[in-house]
Every structure is written in structure tokens, then in C-alpha cells.
C-alpha positions as a Python dict, from the first residue, in 0.01 Angstrom:
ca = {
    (1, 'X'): (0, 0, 0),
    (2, 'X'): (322, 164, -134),
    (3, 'X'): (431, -155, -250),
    (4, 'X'): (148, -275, -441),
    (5, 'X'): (117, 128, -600),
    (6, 'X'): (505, 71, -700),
    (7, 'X'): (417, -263, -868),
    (8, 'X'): (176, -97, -1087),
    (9, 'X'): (313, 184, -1184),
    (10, 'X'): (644, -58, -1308),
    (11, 'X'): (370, -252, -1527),
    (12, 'X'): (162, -30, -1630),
    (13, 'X'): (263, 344, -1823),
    (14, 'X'): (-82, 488, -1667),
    (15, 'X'): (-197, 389, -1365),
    (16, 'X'): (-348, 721, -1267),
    (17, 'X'): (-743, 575, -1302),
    (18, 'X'): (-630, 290, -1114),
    (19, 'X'): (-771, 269, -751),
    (20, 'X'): (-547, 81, -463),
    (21, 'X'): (-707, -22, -195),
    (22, 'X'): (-604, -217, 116),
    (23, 'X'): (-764, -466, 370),
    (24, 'X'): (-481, -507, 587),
    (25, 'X'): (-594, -539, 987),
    (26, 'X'): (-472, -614, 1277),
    (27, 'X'): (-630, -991, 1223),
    (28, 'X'): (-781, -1201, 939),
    (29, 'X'): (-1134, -1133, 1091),
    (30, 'X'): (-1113, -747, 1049),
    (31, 'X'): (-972, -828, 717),
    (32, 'X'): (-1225, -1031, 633),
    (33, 'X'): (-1479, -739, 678),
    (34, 'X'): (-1308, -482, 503),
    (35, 'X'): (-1328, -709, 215),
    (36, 'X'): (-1647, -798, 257),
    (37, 'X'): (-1743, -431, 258),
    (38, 'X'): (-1552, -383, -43),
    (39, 'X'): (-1684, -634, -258),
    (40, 'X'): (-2070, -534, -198),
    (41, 'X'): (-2026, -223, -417),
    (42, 'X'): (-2131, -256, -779),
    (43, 'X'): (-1803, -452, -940),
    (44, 'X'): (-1852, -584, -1326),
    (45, 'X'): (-1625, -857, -1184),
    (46, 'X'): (-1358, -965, -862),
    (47, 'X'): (-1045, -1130, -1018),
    (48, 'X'): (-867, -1314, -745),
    (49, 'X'): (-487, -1312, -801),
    (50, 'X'): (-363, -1406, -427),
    (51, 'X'): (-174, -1671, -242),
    (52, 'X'): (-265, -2008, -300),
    (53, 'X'): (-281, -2087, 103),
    (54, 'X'): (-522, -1727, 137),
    (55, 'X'): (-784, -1799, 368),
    (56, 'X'): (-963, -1435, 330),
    (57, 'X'): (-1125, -1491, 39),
    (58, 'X'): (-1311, -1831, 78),
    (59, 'X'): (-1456, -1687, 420),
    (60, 'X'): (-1561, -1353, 229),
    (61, 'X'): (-1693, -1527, -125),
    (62, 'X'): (-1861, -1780, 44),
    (63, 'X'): (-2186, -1549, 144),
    (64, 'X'): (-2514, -1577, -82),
    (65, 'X'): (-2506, -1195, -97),
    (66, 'X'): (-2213, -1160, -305),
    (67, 'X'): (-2339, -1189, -655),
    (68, 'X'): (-2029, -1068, -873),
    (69, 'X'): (-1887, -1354, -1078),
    (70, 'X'): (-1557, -1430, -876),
    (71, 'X'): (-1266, -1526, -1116),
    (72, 'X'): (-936, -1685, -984),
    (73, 'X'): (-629, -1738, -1115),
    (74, 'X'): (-451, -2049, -1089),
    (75, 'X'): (-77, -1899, -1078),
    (76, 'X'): (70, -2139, -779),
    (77, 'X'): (-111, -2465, -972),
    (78, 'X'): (194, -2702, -887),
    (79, 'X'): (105, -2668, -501),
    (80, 'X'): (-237, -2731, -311),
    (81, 'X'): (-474, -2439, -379),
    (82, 'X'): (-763, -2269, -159),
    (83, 'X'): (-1078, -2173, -344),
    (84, 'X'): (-1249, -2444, -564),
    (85, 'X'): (-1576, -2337, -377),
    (86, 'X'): (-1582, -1991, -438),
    (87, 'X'): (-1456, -1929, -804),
    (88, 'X'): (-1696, -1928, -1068),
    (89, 'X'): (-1476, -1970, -1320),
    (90, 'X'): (-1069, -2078, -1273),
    (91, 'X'): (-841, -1963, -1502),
    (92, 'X'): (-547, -2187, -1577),
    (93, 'X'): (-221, -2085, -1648),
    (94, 'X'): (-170, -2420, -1788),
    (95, 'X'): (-415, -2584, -2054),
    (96, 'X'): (-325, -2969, -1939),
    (97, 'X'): (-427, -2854, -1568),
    (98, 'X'): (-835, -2828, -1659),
    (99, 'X'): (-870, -3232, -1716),
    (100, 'X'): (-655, -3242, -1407),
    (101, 'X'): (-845, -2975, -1169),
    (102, 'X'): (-1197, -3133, -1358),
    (103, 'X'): (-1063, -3509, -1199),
    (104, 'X'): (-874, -3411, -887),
    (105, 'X'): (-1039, -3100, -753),
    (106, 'X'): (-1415, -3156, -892),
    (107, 'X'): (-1425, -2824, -1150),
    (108, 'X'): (-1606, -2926, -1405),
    (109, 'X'): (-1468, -2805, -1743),
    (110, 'X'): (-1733, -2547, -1788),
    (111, 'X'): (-1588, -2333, -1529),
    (112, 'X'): (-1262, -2365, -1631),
    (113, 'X'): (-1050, -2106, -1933),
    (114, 'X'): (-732, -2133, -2020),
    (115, 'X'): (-577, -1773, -1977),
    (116, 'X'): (-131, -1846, -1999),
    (117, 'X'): (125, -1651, -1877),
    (118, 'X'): (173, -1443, -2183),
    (119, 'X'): (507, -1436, -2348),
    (120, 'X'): (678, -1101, -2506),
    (121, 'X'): (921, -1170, -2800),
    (122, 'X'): (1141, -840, -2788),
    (123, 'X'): (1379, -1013, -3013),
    (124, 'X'): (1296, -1045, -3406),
    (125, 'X'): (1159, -1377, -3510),
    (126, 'X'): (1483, -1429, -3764),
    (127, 'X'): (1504, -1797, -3667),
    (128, 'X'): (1430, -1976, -3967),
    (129, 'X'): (1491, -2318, -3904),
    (130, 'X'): (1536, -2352, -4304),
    (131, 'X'): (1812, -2180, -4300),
    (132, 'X'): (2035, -2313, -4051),
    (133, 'X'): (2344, -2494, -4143),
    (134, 'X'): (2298, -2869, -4145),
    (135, 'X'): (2668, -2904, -4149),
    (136, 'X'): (2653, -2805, -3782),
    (137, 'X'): (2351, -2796, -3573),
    (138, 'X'): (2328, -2580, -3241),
    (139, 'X'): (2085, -2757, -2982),
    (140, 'X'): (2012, -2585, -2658),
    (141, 'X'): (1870, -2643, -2319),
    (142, 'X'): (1800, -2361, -2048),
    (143, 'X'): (1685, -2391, -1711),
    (144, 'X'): (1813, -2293, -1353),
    (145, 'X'): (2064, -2553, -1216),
    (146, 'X'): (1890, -2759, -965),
    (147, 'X'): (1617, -2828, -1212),
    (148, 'X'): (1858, -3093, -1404),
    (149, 'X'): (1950, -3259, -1085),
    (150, 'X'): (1908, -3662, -1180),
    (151, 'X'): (1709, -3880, -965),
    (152, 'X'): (1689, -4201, -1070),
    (153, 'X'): (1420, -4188, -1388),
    (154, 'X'): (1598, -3845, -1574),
    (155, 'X'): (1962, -3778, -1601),
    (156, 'X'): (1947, -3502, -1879),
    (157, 'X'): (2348, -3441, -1881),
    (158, 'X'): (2399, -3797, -1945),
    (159, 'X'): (2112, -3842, -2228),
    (160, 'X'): (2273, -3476, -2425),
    (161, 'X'): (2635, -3677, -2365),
    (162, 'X'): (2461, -3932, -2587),
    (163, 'X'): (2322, -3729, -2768),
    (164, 'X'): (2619, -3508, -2904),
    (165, 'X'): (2796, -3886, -2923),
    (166, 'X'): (2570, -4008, -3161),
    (167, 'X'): (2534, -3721, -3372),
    (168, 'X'): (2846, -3526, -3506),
    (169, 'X'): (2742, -3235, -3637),
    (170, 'X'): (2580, -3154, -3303),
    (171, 'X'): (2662, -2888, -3038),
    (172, 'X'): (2475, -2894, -2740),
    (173, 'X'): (2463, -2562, -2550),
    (174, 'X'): (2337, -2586, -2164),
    (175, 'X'): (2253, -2291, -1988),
    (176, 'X'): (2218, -2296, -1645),
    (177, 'X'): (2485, -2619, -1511),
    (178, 'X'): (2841, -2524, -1426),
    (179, 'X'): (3122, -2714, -1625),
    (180, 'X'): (3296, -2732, -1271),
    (181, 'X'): (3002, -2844, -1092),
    (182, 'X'): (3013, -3206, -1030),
    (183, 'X'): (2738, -3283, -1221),
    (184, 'X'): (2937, -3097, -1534),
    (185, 'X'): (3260, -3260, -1441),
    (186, 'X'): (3099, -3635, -1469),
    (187, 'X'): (3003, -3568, -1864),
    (188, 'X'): (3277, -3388, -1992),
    (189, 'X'): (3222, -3359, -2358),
    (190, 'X'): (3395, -3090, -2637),
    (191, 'X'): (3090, -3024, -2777),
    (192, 'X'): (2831, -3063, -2461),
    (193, 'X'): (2919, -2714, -2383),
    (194, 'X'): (2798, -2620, -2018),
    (195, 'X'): (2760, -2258, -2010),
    (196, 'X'): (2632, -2229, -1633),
    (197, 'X'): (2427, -1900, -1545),
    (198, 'X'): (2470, -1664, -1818),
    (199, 'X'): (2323, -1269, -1859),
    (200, 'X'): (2020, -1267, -2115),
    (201, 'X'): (2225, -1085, -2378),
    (202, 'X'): (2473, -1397, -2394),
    (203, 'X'): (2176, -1650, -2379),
    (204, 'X'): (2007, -1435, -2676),
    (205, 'X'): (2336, -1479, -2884),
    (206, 'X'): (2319, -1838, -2846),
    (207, 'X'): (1939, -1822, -2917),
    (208, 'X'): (2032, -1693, -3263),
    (209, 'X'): (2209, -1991, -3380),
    (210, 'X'): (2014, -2261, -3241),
    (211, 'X'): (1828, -2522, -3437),
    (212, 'X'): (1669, -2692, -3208),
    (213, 'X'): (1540, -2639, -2818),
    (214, 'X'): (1545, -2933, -2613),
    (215, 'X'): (1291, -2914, -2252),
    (216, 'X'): (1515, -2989, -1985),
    (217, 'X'): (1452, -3278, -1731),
    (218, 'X'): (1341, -3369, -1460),
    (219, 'X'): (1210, -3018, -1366),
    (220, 'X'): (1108, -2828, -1710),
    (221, 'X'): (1178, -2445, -1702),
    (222, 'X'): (800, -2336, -1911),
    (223, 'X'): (928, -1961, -1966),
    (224, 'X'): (1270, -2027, -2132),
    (225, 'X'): (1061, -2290, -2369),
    (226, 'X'): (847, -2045, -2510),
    (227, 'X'): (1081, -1775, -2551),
    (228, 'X'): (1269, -2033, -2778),
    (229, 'X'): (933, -2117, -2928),
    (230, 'X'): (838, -1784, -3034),
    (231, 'X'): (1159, -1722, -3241),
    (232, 'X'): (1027, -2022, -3423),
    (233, 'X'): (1293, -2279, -3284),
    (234, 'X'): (1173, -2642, -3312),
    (235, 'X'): (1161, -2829, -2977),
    (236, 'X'): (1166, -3130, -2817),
    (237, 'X'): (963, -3212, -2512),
    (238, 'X'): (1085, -3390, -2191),
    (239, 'X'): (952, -3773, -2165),
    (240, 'X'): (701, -3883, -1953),
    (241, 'X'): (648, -3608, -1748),
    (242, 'X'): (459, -3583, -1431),
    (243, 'X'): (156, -3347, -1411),
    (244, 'X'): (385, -3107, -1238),
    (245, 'X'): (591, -3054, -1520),
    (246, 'X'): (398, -3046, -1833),
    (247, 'X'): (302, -2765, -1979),
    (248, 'X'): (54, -2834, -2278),
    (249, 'X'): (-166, -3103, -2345),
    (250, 'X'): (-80, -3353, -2600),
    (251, 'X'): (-171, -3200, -2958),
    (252, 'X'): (-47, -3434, -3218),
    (253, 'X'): (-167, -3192, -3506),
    (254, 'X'): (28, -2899, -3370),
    (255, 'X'): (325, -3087, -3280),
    (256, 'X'): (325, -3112, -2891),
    (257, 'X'): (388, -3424, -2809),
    (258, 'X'): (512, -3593, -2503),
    (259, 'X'): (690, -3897, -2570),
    (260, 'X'): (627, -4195, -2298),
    (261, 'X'): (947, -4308, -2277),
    (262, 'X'): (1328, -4203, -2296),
    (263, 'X'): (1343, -4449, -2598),
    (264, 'X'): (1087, -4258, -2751),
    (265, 'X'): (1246, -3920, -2662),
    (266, 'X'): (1552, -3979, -2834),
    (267, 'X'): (1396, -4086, -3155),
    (268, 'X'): (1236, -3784, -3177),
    (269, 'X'): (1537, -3572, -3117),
    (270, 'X'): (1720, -3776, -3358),
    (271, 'X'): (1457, -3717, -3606),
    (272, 'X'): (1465, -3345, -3527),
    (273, 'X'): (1866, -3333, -3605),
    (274, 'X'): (1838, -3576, -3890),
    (275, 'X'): (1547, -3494, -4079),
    (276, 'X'): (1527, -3129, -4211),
    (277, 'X'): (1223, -3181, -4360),
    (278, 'X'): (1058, -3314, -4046),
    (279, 'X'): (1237, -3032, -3831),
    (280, 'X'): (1088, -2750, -4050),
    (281, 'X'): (745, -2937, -4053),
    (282, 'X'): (747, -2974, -3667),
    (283, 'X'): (898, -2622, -3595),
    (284, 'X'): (657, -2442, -3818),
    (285, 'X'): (335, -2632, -3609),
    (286, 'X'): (468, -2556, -3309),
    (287, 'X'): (520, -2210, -3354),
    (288, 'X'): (181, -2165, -3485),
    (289, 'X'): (57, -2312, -3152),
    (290, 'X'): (285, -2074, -2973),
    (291, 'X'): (155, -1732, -3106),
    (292, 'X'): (-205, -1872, -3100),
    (293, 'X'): (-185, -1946, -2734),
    (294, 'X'): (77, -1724, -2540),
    (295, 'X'): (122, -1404, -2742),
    (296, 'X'): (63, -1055, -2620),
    (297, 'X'): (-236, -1023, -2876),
    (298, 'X'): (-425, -1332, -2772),
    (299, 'X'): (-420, -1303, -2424),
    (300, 'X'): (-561, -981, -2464),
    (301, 'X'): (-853, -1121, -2709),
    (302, 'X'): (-887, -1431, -2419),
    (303, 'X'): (-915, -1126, -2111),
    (304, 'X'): (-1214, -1004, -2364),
    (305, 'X'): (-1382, -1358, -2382),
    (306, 'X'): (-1380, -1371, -2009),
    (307, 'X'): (-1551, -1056, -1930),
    (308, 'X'): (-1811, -1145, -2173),
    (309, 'X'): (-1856, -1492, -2013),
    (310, 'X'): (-1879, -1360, -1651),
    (311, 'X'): (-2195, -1083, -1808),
    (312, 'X'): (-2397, -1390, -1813),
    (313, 'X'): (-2243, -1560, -1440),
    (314, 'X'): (-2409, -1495, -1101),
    (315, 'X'): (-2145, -1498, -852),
    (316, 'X'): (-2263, -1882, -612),
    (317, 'X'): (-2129, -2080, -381),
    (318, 'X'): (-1987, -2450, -537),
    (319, 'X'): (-1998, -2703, -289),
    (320, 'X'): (-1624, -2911, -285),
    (321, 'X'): (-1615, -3285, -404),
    (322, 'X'): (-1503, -3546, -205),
    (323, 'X'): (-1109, -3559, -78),
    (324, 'X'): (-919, -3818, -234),
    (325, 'X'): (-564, -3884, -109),
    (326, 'X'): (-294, -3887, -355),
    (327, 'X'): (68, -4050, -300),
    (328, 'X'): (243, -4085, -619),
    (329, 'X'): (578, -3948, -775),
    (330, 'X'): (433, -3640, -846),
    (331, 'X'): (275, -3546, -508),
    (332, 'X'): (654, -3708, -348),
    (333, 'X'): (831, -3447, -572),
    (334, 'X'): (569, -3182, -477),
    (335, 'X'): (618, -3263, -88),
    (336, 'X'): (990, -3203, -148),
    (337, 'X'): (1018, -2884, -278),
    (338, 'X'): (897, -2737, 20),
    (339, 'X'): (1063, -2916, 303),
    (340, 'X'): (940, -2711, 591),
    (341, 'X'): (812, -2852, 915),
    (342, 'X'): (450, -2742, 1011),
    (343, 'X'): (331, -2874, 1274),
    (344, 'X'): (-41, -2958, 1170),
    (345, 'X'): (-282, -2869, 1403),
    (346, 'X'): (-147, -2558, 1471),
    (347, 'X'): (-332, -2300, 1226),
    (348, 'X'): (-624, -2360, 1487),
    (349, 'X'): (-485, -2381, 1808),
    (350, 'X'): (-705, -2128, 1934),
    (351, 'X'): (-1058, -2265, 1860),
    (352, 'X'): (-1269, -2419, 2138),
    (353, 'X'): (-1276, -2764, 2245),
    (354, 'X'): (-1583, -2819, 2023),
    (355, 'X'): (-1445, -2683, 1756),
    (356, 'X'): (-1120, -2862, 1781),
    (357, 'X'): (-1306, -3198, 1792),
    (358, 'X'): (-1416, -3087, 1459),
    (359, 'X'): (-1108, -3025, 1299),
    (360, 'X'): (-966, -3367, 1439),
    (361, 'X'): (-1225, -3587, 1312),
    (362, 'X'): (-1173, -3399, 942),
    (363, 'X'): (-813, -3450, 930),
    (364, 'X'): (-743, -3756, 1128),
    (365, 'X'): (-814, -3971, 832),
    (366, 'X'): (-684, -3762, 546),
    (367, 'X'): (-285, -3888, 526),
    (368, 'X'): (-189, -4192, 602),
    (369, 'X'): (125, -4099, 685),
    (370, 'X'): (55, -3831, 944),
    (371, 'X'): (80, -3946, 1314),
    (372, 'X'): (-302, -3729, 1425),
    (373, 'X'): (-348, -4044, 1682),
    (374, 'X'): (-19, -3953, 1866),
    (375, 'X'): (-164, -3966, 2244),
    (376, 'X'): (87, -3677, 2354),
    (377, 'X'): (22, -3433, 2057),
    (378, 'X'): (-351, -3478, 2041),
    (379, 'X'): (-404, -3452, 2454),
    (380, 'X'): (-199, -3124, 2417),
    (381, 'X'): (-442, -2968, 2107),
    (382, 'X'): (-749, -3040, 2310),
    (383, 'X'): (-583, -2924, 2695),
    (384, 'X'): (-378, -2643, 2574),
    (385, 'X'): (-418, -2254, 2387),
    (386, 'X'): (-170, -2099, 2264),
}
């Protein structure tokens, strides 16, 4: 409880009207009813801001007698979430994940809002892209190290090597890769300048003087792209990206554009260094887009939509669509992220037999790659408690 008092009181200057309470037990089930208790007194609404593997509050939000609209936030959206059924309305932390959640999870659209991570400029917007020197133009790229490790469809070192190669007037700052890492050491370059993992007062410096903001590759780094954005720095967006990794959706009017290839990519960053004209243009849409979607003030005005939406919601039970099994780059790259060993059946080892049966003939069908009809492992589940 100390913890979560501490938290607030760092975020917020008063937090003496705030209530903390706690539903910590000595198991899930006592949890579960000290939540459930909780949330049958008279609440305008329940915003859900937890784990993304919590099992607490499907078991508690499930029950026709809650009736307060139930709100959760999609903050761990690049991993398997729990609690399609129960929220009334999801709000995304990324815009391009409500198409995706509306074709993968079943959420319709309706019940979807688009609420980002809002982003605080505490440095003055003095960027103007119109007044940077085209003799020499400052591109930069920020992100922590292992997001720029190559595989073999991105290899952003060797694509900026090009880059500053084809253009020279260019100086391409990199924050975040080591000039002595291997990776550095293979695309040595005077002006690919590798400045590894640098304070924020350094990395505002170079912020000053840059032109141009190129999204790294193949992981993007979302925060460091707006913070460029809202000191109205033109960018360039990473190429074909998986849903993982992209941030908006495609809005050719405000200048977010993904392009589908690396071909395409580089004509656009070309056209960004080349064309003033066409950098200003660009830069001045996407900053528009910027401080219309993640400032401060809009969030604020989008927390205010939301509680006027949920006045009208009844808090109901959604039944889940159908599971559909997914094995493409993006859930390969997902799987490897997190490269722990969990042993499957284990989360209900204690059931009984019946209920064990049950959880078997659910799963045994769901991955393909998953060995459920192992004789050993599945005679132990059904013999053995732990």
C-alpha cells in the first residue's frame, strides 16, 4: 500500500482526496472478494490499469450485478491481454491497434477510444525546420541499443551508412549504439556519428539542431519519436512495419505514412533532405497531428469524452469471439522477447480431474506447435497435485 501511496504522491501535487485501497490476500480467491466488495459501492466508473496476464478482474467483472461501466486500458498491447469480456469500452494507447483488436480480438470499434500516452514538451518548440541550414543537415535516430539489432529484413546502421553516403551535407546522429560495439565498428562512417547511451541534456542539445528524425528499425522506440515530433522536427517512419511496431495509422493528409518497402523508405528520406519545401510541408502536418493527438491538453479533453460516454454505458458481460491461431513474423518476434519457459498446464495444477479434462480439451488444439498429446506430461496433469 506504501508503494502505490508513494507513486501518487510523485505524480500528483495533491493527493490528499485520493483514497488507496488494497485487495491483497493471502490467495486470488480472497482477493477476488475484496474486490468484489469494493466495486458494489456506488462508483461513476472502474478504470482498469493492471497487468495484462491479471486474472482478478475477469472473475470479479464478469457478474451481472456489477453495473458500473468497466474501462481498461490497453498499456501492455504488444503482448496477449486478459479482459476482452469484461471491458465496456478499451482504451488504446495506440490508434492503429482498434482495427487490429476489432479483427483479432472481436471488439467491435464502438467500444474502442483512442486515449495515448500523453507526451510533455518541457523544452521550447524553437525547431523551425525553415530555418535550418541546408548547407548541413543534422538527422537523428534514438532508441535503446538492442532495438537496432538487424535480422535479416532491417539493418538500420547499414541503410543511415547509405544514407550519409549518398547525401553530403548529411550528419547522422544515433543515440543509443556504441561506436565500439560491433555493430558500430562494421559501419564506420565520419559523419554516421554513433553517440551510444547519452544523459537527456546531451540528447536535447542534439535535438536542437536536428532537421530531420528518422524511426529507428526493426524495433521503433514510440516515446523518443514524439518528443522529436513535438519540437516540430519532420520525420521519417520505419518501412513496413509489423503491427508490433507501428504506432499510428496511415494518414496520408497529416503526413504519417508508412512506406511498404525499404525502396520506398529511402525515397522519402531523400525527399525529406532534398526538398525543403516538401520537408517544411511534411514537418508542419505532422506536428499538427502530434499536438492534436498526444498533448497534455488533449488527453485531458479525451479523459472528459470518456466519462461522458460511460454516463450512458451499463457495465455487461461481452461474450469472447472465436480463437484464431496466429503464426506470423510478428507473433515470432513477440514469442521472442520473452523467452521464458512455462510449463503450460501448470497455472491449474490444482483443479480436479473434471476440471482438468476441461482445460485439456480447450487447449489441446490451440498451438500447433505445443506438444499437449505428450503421453508422460499429460498422464502426470491428470495423476498428480501439486
Amino acid at each position: 500500500m506504501k508503494e502505490i501511496e508513494d507513486v501518487t504522491a510523485y505524480y500528483l501535487k495533491n493527493s490528499s482526496d485520493l483514497d488507496h485501497l488494497s485487495v491483497h490476500a493471502s490467495s486470488k480467491i480472497e482477493s477476488a472478494k475484496l474486490l468484489q466488495n469494493e466495486v458494489q459501492k456506488n462508483y461513476d466508473i472502474i478504470m482498469l490499469h493492471v497487468h495484462p496476464d491479471e486474472t482478478i478482474p475477469s472473475i470479479v467483472f464478469s457478474q451481472k450485478s456489477i453495473t458500473t461501466p468497466v474501462c481498461l486500458v490497453n498499456h501492455a498491447d504488444h503482448t496477449f491481454w486478459l479482459g476482452t469480456s469484461i471491458a465496456d469500452l478499451v482504451l488504446q494507447i495506440r490508434e492503429s491497434n482498434i482495427l487490429l483488436d476489432s479483427k483479432r480480438r472481436g471488439i467491435p470499434v464502438e467500444r474502442q477510444v483512442f486515449l495515448p500516452i500523453p507526451i510533455e514538451n518541457l523544452l521550447t518548440e524553437n525547431n523551425d525546420a525553415t530555418k535550418k541550414n541546408d548547407q548541413i543537415l543534422q538527422l537523428l535516430s534514438t532508441g535503446t541499443p538492442y532495438k537496432y539489432n538487424p535480422n535479416s529484413s532491417y539493418n538500420f546502421l547499414k541503410e543511415a551508412y547509405r544514407i550519409v553516403e549518398e547525401n553530403p551535407n548529411v550528419i547522422f546522429n544515433v543515440v543509443g549504439i556504441d561506436q565500439e560495439s560491433d555493430y558500430g565498428k562494421e559501419y564506420r562512417h565520419e559523419r554516421l556519428v554513433l553517440h551510444g547511451i547519452i544523459p537527456a541534456q546531451a540528447l536535447a542539445e542534439i535535438e536542437k539542431n536536428t532537421a530531420i528524425y528518422v524511426e529507428g528499425f526493426p524495433m521503433a522506440s514510440f516515446t523518443a519519436l514524439l518528443q522529436a515530433a513535438l519540437q516540430n522536427i519532420p520525420f521519417a517512419l520505419h518501412y513496413n512495419p509489423l503491427p508490433l511496431f507501428k504506432l499510428f495509422s496511415d494518414r496520408i493528409d497529416d503526413g504519417i505514412v508508412y512506406p511498404d518497402n525499404l525502396e520506398e523508405w529511402h525515397q522519402n528520406v531523400k525527399n525529406l533532405i532534398r526538398d525543403q519545401q516538401y520537408r517544411n510541408n511534411i514537418g508542419k502536418r505532422q506536428h499538427q497531428y502530434i499536438l492534436n493527438n498526444f498533448s497534455i491538453k488533449v488527453w485531458k479533453s479525451r479523459v472528459k469524452e470518456i466519462y461522458l460516454l460511460t454516463e450512458k454505458v451499463n457495465h455487461s458481460f461481452h461474450p469472447p469471439s472465436k480463437d484464431t491461431y496466429y503464426d506470423g513474423d510478428n507473433e515470432k518476434l513477440l514469442a521472442a522477447l520473452d523467452n521464458r519457459t512455462l510449463p503450460h498446464f501448470s497455472f491449474t495444477q490444482k483443479l480436479s480431474l473434471g476440471g482438468k479434462y476441461f482445460v485439456y480439451q480447450m487447449s489441446k488444439h490451440k498451438n500447433p506447435y505445443a506438444l499437449y498429446l505428450n503421453p508422460t506430461k499429460v498422464f502426470k496433469y491428470f495423476i498428480f497435485k501439486k
